[in-house]
Coordinates of C-alpha atoms and ligand atoms in Angstrom, one line a residue:
X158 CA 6.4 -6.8 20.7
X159 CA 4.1 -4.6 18.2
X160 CA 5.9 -3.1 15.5
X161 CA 6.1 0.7 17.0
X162 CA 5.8 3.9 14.6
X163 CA 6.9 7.5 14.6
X164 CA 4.5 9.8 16.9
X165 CA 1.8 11.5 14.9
X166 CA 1.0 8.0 12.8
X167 CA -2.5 7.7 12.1
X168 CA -4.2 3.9 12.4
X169 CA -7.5 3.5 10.7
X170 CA -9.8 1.2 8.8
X171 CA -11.5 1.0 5.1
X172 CA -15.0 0.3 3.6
X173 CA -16.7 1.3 0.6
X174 CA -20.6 2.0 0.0
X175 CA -21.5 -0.6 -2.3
X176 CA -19.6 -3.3 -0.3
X177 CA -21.3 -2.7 2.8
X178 CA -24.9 -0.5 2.6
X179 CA -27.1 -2.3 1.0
X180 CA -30.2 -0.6 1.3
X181 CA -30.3 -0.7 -2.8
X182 CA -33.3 1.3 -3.2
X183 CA -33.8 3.5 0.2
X184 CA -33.7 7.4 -0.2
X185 CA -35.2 6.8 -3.7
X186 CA -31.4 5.5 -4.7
X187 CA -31.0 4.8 -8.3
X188 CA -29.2 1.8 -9.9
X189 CA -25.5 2.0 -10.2
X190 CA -23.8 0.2 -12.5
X191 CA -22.9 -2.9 -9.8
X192 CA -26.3 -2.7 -9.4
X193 CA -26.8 -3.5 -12.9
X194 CA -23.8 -6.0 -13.2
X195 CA -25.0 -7.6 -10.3
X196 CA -28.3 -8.6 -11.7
X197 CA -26.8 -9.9 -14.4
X198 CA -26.4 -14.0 -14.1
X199 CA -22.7 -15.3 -14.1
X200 CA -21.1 -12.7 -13.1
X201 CA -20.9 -12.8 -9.3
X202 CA -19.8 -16.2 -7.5
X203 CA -23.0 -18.3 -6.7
X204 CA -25.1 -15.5 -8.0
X205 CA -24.3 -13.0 -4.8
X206 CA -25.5 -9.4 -5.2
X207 CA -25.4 -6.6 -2.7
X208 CA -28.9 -5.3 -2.5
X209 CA -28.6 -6.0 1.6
X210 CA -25.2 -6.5 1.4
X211 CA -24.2 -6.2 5.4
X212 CA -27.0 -3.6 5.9
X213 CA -24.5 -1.1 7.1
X214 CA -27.3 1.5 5.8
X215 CA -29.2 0.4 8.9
X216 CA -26.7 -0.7 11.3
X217 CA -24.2 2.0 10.9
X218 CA -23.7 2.7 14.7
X219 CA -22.8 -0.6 15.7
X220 CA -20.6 -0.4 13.0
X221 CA -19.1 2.7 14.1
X222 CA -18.7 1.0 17.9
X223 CA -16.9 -1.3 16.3
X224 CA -14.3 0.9 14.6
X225 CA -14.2 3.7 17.2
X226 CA -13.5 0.8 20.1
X227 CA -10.6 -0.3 18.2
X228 CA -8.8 3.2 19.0
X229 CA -8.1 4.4 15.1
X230 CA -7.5 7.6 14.7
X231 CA -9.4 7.6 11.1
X232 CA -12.5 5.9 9.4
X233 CA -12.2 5.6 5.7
X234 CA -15.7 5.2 4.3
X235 CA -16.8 6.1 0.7
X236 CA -19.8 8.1 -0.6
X237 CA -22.3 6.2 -2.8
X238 CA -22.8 8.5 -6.0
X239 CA -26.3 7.6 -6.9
X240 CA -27.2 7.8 -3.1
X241 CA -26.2 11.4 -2.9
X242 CA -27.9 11.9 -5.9
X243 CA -31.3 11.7 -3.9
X244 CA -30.1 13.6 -1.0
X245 CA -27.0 13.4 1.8
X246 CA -29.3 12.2 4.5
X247 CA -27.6 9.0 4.9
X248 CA -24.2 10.6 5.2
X249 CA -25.1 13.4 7.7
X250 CA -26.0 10.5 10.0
X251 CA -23.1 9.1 9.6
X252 CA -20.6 11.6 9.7
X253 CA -22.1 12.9 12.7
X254 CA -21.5 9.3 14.4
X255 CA -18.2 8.7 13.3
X256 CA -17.5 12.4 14.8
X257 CA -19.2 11.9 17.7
X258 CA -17.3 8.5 18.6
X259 CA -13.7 10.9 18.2
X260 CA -12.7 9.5 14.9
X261 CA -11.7 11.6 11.9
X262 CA -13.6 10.7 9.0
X263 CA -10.8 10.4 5.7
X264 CA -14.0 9.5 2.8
X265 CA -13.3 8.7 -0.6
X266 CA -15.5 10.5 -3.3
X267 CA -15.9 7.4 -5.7
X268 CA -15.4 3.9 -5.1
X269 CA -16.7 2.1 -8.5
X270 CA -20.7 2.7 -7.9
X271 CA -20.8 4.9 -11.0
X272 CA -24.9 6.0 -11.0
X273 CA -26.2 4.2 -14.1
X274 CA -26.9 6.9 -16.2
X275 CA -23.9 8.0 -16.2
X276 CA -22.8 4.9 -17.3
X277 CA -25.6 4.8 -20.4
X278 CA -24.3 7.9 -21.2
X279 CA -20.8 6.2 -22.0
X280 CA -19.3 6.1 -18.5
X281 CA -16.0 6.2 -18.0
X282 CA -15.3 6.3 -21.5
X283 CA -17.5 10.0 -22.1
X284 CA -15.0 12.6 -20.8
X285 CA -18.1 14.7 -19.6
X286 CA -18.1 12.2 -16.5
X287 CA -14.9 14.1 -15.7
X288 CA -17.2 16.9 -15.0
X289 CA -20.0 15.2 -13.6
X290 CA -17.7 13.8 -10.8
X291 CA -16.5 17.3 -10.2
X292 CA -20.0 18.4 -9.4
X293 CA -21.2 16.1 -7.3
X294 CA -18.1 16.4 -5.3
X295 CA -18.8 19.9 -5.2
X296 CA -22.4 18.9 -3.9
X297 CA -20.4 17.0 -1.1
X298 CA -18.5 19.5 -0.4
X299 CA -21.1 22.2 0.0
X300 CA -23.5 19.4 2.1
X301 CA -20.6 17.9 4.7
X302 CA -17.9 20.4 4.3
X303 CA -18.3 22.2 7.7
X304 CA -17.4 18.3 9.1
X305 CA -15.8 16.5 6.8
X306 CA -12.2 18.0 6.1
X307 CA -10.2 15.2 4.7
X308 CA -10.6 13.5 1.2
X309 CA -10.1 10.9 -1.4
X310 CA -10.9 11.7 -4.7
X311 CA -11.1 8.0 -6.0
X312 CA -10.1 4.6 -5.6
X313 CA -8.2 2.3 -7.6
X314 CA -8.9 3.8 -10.7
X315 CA -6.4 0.9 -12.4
X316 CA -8.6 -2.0 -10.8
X317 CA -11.4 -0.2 -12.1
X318 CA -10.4 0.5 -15.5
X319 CA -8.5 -2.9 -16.2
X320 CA -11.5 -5.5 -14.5
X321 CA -14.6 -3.1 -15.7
X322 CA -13.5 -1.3 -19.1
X323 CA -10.5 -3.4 -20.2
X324 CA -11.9 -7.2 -19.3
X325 CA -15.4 -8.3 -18.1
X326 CA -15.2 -8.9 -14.5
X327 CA -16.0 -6.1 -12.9
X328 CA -18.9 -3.2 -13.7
X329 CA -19.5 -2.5 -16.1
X330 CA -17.5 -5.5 -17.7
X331 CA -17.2 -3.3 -21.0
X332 CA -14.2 -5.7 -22.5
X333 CA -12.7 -3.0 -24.6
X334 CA -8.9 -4.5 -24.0
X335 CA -6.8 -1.6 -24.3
X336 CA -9.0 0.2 -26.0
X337 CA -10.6 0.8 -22.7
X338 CA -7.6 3.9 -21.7
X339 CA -9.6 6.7 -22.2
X340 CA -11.6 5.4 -19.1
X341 CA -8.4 5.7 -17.3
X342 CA -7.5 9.7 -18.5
X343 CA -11.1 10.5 -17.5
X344 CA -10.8 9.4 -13.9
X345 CA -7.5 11.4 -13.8
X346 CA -9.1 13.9 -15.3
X347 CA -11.9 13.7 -13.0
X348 CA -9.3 13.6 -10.0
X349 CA -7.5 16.5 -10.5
X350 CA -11.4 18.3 -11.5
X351 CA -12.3 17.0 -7.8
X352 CA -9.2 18.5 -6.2
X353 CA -9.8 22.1 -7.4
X354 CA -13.0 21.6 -5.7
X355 CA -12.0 20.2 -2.9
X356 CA -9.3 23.0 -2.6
X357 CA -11.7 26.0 -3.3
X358 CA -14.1 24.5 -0.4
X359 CA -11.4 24.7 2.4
X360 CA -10.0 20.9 2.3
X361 CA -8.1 20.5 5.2
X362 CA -6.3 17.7 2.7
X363 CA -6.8 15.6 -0.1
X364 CA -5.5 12.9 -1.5
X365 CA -5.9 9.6 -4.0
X366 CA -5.8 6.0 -3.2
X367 CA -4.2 4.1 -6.1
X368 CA -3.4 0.7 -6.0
X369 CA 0.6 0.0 -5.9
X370 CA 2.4 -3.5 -6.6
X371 CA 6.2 -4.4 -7.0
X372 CA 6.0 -6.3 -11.0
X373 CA 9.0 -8.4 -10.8
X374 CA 10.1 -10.1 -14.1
X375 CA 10.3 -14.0 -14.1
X376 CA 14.0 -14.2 -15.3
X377 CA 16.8 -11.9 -16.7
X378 CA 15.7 -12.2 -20.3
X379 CA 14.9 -9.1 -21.7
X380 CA 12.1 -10.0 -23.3
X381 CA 10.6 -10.6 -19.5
X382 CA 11.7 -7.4 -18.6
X383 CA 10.0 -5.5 -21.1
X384 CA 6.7 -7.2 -20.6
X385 CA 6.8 -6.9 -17.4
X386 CA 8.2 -3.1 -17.7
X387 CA 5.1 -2.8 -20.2
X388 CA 2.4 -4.4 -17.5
X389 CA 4.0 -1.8 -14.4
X390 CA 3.5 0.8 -17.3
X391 CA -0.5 -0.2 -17.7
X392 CA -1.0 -1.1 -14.1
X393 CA 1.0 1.5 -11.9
X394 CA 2.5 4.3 -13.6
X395 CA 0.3 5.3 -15.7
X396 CA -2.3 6.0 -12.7
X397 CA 0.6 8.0 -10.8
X398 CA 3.0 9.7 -13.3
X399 CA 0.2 12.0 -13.9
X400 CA -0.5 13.2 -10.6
X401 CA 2.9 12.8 -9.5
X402 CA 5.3 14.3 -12.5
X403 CA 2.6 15.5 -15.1
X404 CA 3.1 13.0 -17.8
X405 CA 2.1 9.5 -19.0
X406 CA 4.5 6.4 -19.0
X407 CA 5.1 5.7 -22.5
X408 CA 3.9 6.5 -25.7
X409 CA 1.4 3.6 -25.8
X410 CA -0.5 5.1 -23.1
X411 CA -0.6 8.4 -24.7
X412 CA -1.3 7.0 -28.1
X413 CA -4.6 5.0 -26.1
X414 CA -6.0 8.0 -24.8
X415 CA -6.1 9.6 -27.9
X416 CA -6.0 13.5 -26.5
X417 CA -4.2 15.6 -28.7
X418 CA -1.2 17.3 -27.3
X419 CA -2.3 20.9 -26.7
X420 CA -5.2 19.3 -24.7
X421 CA -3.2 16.7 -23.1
X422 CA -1.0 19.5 -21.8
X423 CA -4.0 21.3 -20.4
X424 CA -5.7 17.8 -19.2
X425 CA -1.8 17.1 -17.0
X426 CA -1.8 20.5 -15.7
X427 CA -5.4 19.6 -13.8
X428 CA -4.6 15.8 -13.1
X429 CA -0.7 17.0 -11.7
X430 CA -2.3 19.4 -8.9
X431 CA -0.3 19.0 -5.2
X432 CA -1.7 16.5 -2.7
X433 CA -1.5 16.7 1.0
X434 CA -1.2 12.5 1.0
X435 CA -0.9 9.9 -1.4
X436 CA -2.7 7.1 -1.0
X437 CA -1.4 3.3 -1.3
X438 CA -3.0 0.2 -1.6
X439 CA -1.4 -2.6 -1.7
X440 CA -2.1 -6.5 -1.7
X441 CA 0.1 -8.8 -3.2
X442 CA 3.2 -8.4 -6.3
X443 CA 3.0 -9.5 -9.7
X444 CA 5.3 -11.5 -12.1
X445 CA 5.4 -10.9 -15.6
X446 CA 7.4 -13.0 -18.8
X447 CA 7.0 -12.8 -22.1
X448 CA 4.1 -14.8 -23.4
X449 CA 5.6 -18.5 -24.3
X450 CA 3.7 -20.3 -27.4
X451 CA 1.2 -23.2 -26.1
X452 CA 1.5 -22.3 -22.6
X453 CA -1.6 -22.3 -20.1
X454 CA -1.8 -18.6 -18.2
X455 CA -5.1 -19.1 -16.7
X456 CA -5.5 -19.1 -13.3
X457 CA -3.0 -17.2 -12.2
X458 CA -4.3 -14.3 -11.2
X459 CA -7.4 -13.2 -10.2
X460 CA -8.7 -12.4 -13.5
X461 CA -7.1 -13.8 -16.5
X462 CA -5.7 -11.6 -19.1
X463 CA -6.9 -12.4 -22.5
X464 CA -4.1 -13.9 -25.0
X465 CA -2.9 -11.8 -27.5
X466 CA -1.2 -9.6 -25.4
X467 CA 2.9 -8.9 -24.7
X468 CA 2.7 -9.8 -20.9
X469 CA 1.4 -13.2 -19.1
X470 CA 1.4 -12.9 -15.4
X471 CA 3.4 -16.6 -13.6
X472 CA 2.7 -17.7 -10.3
X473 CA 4.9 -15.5 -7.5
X474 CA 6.0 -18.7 -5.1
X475 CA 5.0 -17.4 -1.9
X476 CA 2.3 -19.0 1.0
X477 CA -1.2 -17.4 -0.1
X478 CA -4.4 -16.1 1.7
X479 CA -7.7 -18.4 0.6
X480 CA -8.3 -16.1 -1.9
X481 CA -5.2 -17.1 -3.4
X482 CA -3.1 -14.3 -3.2
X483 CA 0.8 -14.3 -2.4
X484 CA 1.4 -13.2 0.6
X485 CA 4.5 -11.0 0.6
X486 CA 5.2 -8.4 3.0
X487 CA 8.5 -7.1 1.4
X488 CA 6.9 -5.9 -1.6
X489 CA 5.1 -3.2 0.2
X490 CA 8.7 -2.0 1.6
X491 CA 9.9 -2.5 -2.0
X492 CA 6.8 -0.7 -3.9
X493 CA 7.4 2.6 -1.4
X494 CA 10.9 3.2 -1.9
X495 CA 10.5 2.8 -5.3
X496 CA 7.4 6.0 -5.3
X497 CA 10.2 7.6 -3.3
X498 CA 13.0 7.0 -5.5
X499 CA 10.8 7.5 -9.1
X500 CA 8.8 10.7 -7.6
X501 CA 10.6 13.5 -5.8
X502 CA 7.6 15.1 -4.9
X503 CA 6.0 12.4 -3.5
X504 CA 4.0 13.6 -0.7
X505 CA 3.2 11.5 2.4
X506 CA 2.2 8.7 1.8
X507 CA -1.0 7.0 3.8
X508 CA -1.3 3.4 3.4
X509 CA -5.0 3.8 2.5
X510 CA -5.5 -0.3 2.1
X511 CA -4.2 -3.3 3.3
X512 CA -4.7 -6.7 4.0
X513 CA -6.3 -10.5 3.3
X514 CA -9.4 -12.5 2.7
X515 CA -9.6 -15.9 5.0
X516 CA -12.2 -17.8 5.1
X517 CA -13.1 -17.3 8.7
X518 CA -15.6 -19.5 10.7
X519 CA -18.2 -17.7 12.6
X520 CA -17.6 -17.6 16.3
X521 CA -17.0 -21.2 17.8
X522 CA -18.5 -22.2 21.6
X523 CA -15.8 -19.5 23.0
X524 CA -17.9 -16.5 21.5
X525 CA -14.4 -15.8 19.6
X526 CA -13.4 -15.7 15.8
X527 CA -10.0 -16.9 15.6
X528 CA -7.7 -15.6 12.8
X529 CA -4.6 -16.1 13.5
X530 CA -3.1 -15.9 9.6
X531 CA -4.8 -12.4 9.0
X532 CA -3.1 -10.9 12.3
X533 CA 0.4 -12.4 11.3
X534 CA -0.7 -11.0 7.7
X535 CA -0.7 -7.3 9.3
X536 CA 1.5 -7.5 12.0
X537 CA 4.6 -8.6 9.0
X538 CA 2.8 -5.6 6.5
X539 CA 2.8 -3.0 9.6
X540 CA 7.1 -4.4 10.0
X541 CA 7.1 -3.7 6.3
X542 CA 5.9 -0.8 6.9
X543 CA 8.0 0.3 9.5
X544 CA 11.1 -0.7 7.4
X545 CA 9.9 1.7 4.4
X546 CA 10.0 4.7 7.3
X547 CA 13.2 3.1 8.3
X548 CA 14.3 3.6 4.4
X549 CA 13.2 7.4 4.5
X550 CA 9.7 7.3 3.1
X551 CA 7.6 9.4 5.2
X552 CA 4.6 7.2 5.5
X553 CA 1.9 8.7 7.9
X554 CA -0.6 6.0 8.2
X555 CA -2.0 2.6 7.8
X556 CA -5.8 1.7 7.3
X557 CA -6.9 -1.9 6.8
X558 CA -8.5 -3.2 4.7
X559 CA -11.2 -3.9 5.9
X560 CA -13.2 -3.0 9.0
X561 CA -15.9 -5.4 8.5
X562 CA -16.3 -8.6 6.4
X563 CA -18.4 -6.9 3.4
X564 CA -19.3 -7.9 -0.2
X565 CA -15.6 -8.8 -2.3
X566 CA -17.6 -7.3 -5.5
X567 CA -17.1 -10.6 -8.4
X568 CA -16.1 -13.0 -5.7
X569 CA -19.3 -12.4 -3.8
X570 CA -18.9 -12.8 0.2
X571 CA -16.4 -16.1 0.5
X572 CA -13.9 -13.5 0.5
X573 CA -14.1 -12.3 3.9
X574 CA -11.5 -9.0 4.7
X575 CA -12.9 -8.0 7.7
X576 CA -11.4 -7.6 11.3
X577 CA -15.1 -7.9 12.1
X578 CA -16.9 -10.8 11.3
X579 CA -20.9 -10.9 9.6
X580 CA -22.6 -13.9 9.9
X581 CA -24.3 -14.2 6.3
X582 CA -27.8 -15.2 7.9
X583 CA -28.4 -13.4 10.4
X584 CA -26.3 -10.7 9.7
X585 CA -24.8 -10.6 13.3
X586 CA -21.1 -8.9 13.9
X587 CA -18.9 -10.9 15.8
X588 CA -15.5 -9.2 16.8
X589 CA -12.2 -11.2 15.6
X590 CA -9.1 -11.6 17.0
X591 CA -7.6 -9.6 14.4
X592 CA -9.9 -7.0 16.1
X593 CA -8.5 -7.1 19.6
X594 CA -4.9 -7.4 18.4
X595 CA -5.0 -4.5 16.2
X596 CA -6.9 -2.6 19.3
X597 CA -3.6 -3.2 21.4
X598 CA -1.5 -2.5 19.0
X599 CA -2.3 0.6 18.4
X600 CA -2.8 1.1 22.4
X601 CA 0.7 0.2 22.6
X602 CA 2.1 3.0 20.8
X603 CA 4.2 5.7 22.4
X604 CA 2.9 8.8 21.3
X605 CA 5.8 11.2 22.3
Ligands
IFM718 O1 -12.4 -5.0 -1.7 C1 -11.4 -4.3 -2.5 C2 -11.6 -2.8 -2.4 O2 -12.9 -2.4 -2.9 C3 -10.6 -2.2 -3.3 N1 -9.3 -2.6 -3.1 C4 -9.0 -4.1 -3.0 C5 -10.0 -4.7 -2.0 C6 -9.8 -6.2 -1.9 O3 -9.9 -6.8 -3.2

């Protein structure tokens, strides 16, 4: 009945700091720059922030209950920079729980909370955050080393360049169009800083989480396929080819990040360094023409891509979460055969994000949330899954996303992701079907 998987395959289940801690100012925390972007009117829906957020700061072991009940094998949390700035108090508690309840802790190093400052000083943009992100990872390391053994080094860092440097709608909404690549060399940068780190304090393993998605052009013209070979270029490869082969996309790209050559060479050597794991996320595909005169883009995906440019995303025709994404399950098989066929060093690769927003009721007179569309989301994602293993990709594990309804940065807390439900008053954690069905799932197993 489940979807079974090779012995060895780790389950887990994904958060991030700023989605879920709230606790804005405890431990003498300074402002990161969602914090700041936050406070700023129009540019979360209905004005949300995440000052309390789910107050997983507080509640933490119920939290960890919840996960470690499930029966995952591996918690995948992130660190909030300007929290650990002020001390690793927080995290010692919270290691020590997740350990305690027999799960394996997998954290990711940086999840989009840049501290503030950093930001003031030019963010992403100022190459000397490269550095910066290697230090405080070595603080990490030094602080939760002797428990934590297995590592991300950051997440997403195309979301994060493309919504927060490139456009507006993420922190820190900079709007620098494709002037914003630098940012994206300096987190690669910054990755490859973080795994010499990680590697020199006794990593068991490390790895990235980049987010992966099949673009599919919307007919055979070739002016389709090169804008949508140009938007893979922006949004995929040129987040992977570094790590993965030592060298950018295109010329474009290179010609954005305006290194010069004896420097880029030295920057790829760093950003190319071998990783235990590689880290997928994946939500939904994307389809790409060439931009037609007097046509309306808008509204087709989640944030619109300014005119001007070669590429205009079209509607994929597909059934769609509430948060209007296409649901399609054979684009994960598709996106992992193709990092198996373009990478010949891929390492394994960990499914380090998956899943969908509904908008969930809270529980009804039955106690129960019922979601039946997010567990026929997974259970077709896990079969997609399965089918990529099937293909020969060696895939060693799947982590949804997420563990716990939690703040869906622009889109505020409609957006609800979890597998356990918070009810926005009072804050209460209700578990959802999703919940029980992933529990057997996994129970169901055979390990041998
Ligand atoms: O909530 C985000 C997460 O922070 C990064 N990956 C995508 C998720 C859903 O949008």
């Amino acid at each position: 009945m489940y979807p079974q998987f090779p012995p060895g395959f780790r389950f887990g289940m994904s958060t991030s700091a700023y989605q879920i801690e709230g606790a804005a100012d405890a431990d003498g925390k300074k402002p990161s720059i969602w914090d700041t972007f936050t406070a700023r009117p129009g540019t979360v829906r209905h004005g949300e922030h995440a000052r309390v957020a789910i107050d997983h700061y507080h509640r933490y072991a119920e939290d960890v209950r919840h996960i470690a009940e499930a029966g995952v094998h591996d918690y995948r949390f992130s660190f909030s920079w300007p929290r650990v700035q002020s001390g690793t108090g927080f995290y010692d508690r919270l290691v020590d729980t997740i350990l305690a309840a027999g799960v394996r802790p997998v954290p990711t190093i940086y999840h989009w909370d840049l501290p503030q400052e950093l930001e003031d000083a030019g963010g992403w943009m100022n190459r000397d955050t490269a550095q910066r992100l290697a230090d405080y990872t070595a603080m990490l390391v030094e602080r939760l080393g002797d428990r934590v053994r297995d590592w991300i080094t950051l997440n997403e860092m195309s979301v994060h360049t493309l919504y927060g440097y490139a456009l507006t709608d993420h922190a820190p909404g900079r709007g620098l169009g494709l002037g914003a690549l630098p940012a994206a060399h300096h987190q690669l940068l910054a990755h490859g800083l973080a795994v010499q780190v990680l590697r020199a304090g006794g990593a068991r393993s490390v790895g990235v989480a980049n987010q992966h998605f099949p673009v599919l052009p919307a007919g055979d013209d070739p002016d389709d396929v090169a804008a949508a070979g140009l938007f893979a270029d922006l949004t995929n490869w040129t987040f992977a080819d570094p790590i993965l082969r030592g060298e950018y996309p295109n010329e474009l790209v290179v010609a954005g990040i305006g290194v010069d050559g004896a420097q880029l060479a030295r920057d790829l050597e760093v950003i190319r360094a071998p990783l235990d794991f590689y880290g997928v996320n994946y939500y939904e595909p994307t389809m790409i023409e060439a931009p037609r005169a007097g046509k309306d883009y808008a509204g087709v995906l989640e944030v619109d891509i300014p005119d001007g440019l070669p590429f205009s995303p079209v509607p994929v025709k597909a059934e769609r979460t509430d948060f209007g994404w296409a649901i399609v399950p054979s684009g994960l098989t598709g996106i992992l055969t193709t990092l198996r066929d373009r990478y010949p060093h891929l390492p394994p690769v960990v499914i380090t994000e998956n899943g969908a927003s509904f908008h969930d009721a809270g529980p009804g007179p039955d106690g129960r949330v019922h979601d039946p569309r997010r567990i026929a989301f997974l259970d077709a994602h896990l079969r997609a899954v399965a089918d990529a293993i099937e293909a020969g990709v060696r895939v060693d594990g799947y982590y949804v996303w997420s563990a716990i309804d939690n703040f869906e940065w622009a889109a505020g807390y409609d957006e609800r992701f979890g597998l356990v439900h918070v009810d926005r008053e009072t804050l209460a954690r209700t578990r959802k079907d999703s919940w029980y069905w992933y529990r057997d799932l996994i129970a169901a197993q055979t390990r041998s």
